[in-house]
Short mmCIF file of C-alpha atoms in Angstrom, two decimals:
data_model
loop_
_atom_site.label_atom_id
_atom_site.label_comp_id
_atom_site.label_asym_id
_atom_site.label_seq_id
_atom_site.Cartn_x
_atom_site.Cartn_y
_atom_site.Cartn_z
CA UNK Z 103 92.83 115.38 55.14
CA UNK Z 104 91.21 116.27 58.63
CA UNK Z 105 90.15 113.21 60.44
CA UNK Z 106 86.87 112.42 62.66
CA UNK Z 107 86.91 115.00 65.66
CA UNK Z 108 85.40 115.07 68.99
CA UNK Z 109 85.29 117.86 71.93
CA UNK Z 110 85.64 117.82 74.50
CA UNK Z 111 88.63 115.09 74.94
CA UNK Z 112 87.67 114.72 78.45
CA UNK Z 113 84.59 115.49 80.41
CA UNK Z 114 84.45 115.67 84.18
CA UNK Z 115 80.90 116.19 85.60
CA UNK Z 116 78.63 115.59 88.61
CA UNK Z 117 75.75 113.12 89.07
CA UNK Z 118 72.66 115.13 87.71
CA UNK Z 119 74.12 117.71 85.34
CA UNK Z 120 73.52 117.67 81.41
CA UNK Z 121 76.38 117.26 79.39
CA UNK Z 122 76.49 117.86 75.50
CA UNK Z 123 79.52 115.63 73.94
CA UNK Z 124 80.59 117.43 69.90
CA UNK Z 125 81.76 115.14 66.95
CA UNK Z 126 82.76 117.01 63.86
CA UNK Z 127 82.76 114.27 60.92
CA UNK Z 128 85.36 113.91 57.61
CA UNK Z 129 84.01 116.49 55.37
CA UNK Z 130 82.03 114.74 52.59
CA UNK Z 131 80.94 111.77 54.90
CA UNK Z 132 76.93 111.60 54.80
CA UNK Z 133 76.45 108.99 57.63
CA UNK Z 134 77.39 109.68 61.46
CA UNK Z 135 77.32 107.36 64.47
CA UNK Z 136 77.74 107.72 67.95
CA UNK Z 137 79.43 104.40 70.11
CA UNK Z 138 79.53 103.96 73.73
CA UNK Z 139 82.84 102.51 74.97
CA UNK Z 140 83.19 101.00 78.52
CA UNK Z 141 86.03 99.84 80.51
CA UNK Z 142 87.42 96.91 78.96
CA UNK Z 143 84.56 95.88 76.59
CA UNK Z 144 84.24 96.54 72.18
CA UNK Z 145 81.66 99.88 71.52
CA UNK Z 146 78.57 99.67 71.75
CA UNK Z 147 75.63 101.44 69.13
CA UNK Z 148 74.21 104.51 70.23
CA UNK Z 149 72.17 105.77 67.14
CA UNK Z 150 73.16 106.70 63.47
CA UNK Z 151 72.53 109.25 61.14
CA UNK Z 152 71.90 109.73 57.54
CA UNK Z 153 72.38 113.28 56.44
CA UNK Z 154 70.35 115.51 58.72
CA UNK Z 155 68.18 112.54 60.12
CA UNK Z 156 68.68 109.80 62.88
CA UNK Z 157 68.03 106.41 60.33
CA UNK Z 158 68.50 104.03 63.66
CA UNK Z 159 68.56 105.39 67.31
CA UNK Z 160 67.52 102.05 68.39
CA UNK Z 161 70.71 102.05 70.84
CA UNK Z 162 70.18 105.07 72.87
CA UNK Z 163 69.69 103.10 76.20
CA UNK Z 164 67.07 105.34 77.62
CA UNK Z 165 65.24 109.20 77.20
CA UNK Z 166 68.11 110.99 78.99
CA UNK Z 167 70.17 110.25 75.32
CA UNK Z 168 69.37 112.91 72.30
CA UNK Z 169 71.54 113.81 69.47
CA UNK Z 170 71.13 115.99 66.57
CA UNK Z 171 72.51 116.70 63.09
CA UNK Z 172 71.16 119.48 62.36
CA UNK Z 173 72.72 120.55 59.42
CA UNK Z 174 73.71 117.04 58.31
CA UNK Z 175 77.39 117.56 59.27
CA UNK Z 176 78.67 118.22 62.87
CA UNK Z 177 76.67 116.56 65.60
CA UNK Z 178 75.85 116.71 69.29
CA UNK Z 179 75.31 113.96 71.98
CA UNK Z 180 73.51 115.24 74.59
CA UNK Z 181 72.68 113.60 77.65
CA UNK Z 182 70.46 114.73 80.58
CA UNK Z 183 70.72 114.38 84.01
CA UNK Z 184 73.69 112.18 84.18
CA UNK Z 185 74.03 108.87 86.18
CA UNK Z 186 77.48 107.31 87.29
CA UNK Z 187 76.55 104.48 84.78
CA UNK Z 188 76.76 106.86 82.25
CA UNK Z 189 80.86 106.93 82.58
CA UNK Z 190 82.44 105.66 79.07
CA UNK Z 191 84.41 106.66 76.32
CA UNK Z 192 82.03 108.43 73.70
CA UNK Z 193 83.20 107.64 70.23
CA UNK Z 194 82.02 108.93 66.91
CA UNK Z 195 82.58 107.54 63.59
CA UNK Z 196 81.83 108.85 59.80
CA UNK Z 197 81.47 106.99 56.82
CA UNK Z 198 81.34 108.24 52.98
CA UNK Z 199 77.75 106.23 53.05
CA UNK Z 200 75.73 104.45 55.14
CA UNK Z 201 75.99 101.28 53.11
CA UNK Z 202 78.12 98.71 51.75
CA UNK Z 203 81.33 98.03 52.54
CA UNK Z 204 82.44 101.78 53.34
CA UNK Z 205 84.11 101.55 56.75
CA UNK Z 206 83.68 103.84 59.09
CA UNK Z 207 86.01 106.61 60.35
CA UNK Z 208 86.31 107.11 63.86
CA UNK Z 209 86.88 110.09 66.04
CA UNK Z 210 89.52 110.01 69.23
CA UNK Z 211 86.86 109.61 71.41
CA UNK Z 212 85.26 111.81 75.00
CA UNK Z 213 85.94 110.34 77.78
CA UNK Z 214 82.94 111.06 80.22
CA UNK Z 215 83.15 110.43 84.06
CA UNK Z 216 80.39 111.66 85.96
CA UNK Z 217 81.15 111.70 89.95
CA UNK S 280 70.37 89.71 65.99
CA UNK S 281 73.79 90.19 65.54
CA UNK S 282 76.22 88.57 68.04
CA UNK S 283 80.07 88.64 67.34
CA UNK S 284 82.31 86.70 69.89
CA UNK S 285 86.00 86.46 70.35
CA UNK S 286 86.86 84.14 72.82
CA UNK S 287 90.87 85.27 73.90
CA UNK S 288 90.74 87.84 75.85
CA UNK S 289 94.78 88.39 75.85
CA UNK S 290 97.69 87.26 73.77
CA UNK S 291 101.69 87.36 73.93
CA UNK S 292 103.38 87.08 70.83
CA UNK S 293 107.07 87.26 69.51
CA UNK S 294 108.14 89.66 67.43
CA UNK S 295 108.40 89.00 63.64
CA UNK S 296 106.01 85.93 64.34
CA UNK S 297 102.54 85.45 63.16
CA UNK S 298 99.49 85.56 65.04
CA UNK S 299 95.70 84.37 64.68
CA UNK S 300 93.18 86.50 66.43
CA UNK S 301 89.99 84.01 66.77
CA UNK S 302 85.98 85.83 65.70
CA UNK S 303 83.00 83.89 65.53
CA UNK S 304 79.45 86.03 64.69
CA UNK S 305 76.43 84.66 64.46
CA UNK S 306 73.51 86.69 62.67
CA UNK S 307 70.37 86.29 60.34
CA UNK S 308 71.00 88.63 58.03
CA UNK S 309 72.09 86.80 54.65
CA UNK S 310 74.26 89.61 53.29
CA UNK S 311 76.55 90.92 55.81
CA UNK S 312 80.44 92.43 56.26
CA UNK S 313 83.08 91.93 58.42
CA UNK S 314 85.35 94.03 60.07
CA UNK S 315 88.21 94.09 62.48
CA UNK S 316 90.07 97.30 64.21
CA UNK S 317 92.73 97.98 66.30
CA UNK S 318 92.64 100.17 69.10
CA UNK S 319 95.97 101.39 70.49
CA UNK S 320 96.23 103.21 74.34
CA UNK S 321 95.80 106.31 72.69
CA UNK S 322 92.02 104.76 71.66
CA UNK S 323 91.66 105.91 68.64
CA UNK S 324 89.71 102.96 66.48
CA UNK S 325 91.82 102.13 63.51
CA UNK S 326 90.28 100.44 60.80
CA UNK S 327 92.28 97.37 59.25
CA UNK S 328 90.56 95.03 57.19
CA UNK S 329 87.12 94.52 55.38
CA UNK S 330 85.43 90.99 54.34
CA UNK S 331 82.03 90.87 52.61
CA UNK S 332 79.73 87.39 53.11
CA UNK S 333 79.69 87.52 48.70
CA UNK S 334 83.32 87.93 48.61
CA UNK S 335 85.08 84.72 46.97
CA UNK S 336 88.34 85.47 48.08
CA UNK S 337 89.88 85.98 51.77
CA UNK S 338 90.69 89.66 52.24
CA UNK S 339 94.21 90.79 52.37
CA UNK S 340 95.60 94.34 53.39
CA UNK S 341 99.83 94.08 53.66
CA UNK S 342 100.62 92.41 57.13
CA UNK S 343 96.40 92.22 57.76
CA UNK S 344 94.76 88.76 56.58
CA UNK S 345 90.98 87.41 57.26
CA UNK S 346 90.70 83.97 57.24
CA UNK S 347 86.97 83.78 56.86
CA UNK S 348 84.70 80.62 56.88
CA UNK S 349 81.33 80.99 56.39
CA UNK S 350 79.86 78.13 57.38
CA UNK S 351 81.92 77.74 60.48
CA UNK S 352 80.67 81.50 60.84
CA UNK S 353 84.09 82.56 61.72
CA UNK S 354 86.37 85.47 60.83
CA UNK S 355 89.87 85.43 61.98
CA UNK S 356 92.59 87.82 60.98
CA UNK S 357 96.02 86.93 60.81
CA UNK S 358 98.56 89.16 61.51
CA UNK S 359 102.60 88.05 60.01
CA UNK S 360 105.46 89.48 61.36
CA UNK S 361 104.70 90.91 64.38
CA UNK S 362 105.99 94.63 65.28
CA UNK S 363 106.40 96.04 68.11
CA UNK S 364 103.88 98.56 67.51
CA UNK S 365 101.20 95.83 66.93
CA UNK S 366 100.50 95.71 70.67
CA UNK S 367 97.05 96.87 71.03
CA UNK S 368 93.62 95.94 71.26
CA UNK S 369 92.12 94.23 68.51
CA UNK S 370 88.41 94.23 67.63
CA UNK S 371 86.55 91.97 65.34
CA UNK S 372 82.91 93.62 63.90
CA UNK S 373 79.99 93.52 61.92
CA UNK S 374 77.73 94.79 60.24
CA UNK S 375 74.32 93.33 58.19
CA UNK S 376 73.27 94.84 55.45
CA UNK S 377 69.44 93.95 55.30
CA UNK S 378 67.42 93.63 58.54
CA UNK S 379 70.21 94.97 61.15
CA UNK S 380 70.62 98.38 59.40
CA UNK S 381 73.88 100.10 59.31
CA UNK S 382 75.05 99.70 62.76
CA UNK S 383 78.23 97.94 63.56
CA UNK S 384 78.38 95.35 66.40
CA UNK S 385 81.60 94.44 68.04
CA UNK S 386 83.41 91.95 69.93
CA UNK S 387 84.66 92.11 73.43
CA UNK S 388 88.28 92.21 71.70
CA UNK S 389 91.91 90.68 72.38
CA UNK S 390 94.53 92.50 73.86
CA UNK S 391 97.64 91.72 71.71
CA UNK S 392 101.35 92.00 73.00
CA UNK S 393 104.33 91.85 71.00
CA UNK S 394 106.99 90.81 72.60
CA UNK S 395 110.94 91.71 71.59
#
């Protein structure tokens, strides 16, 4: 079956502009959560959903990060007025549950660079 | 808190040989899993092996092996018979099941190479 997918694959934008990063989760899969990947270190937490709700967004590093799920199956990161600290790999992963030993799918990735 | 920490940052290994990829974690959570991934260049986060804290036996998945030590707090998986297509990053992760919610936390990684 489909895989995790994420749109764009790359994003090219300029210090200051809003951005709104896509993840499309295996159909089925009730929990969703966005990872931050920079250069050479593991991904970091962003925020996680449960169905239609964010259960933890304690990793959104500051008020410029907001992502929905609004219908409990495709989401959107969205961030605002975009630093050059915001450049990373965006990744996206889906799991059947949010609990136990379920691992957790994970999308190709959107690579963000802000210039 | 949940810290995981793998301390080589690269390895070179021969083909068909085995090799240990070191993870120590630290958390407070008393029911927790384990996790590692690999990450080719294309970066697409593979998932590879699983290892609950309540699990009596070491996981095993084909070539994939976790050699896990709970009171040493450490995790390592084993890889036999290296492949060429092995060469990749390798992540070790986890992820408590009580206080830290469903998050997982990784390590910095270890960039494997196979070498022919």
């Amino acid at each position: 079956g489909a895989g995790v997918s994420q749109t764009p694959s790359n994003k090219v934008t300029e210090k200051g502009k809003y951005v709104e990063l896509r993840c499309d989760p295996i159909s089925g899969h009730t929990a969703l959560y966005w990872y931050r990947q920079s250069l050479g270190q593991g991904p970091e937490f962003l925020i996680y959903f449960q169905g239609t709700g964010a259960a933890d967004d304690s990793g959104l590093p500051n008020d410029r990060f907001f992502a929905v799920r609004p219908e409990g199956s495709v989401s959107t990161l969205k961030i605002q007025r975009t630093e050059r600290g915001d450049s990373a790999v965006y990744l996206c992963a889906s799991s059947l549950t949010g609990t136990g030993s379920h691992e957790q799918y994970f999308g190709p990735g959107t690579r963000l660079t802000v210039t | 808190a949940q810290k995981i920490t793998q301390t080589q940052p690269g390895m070179f290994v021969q083909e068909k040989e085995a090799v240990t990829l070191d993870c120590t974690y630290d958390t407070s959570d008393p029911s927790y899993g384990l996790f590692w991934y690999k990450q080719p260049s294309s970066g697409e986060m593979i998932f590879l092996i699983y290892q609950g804290s309540y699990d009596q036996q070491n996981a095993t998945e084909g070539r994939y092996s976790l050699n896990f030590q709970k009171a040493r707090k450490s995790a390592n998986l084993v890889i036999s018979a290296s492949q060429l297509g092995d060469s990749a990053m390798y992540f070790c992760a986890m992820r408590g099941y009580k206080a830290a919610g469903n998050k997982l936390t990784f390590g910095g990684g270890t960039r494997v190479l196979v070498k022919p």
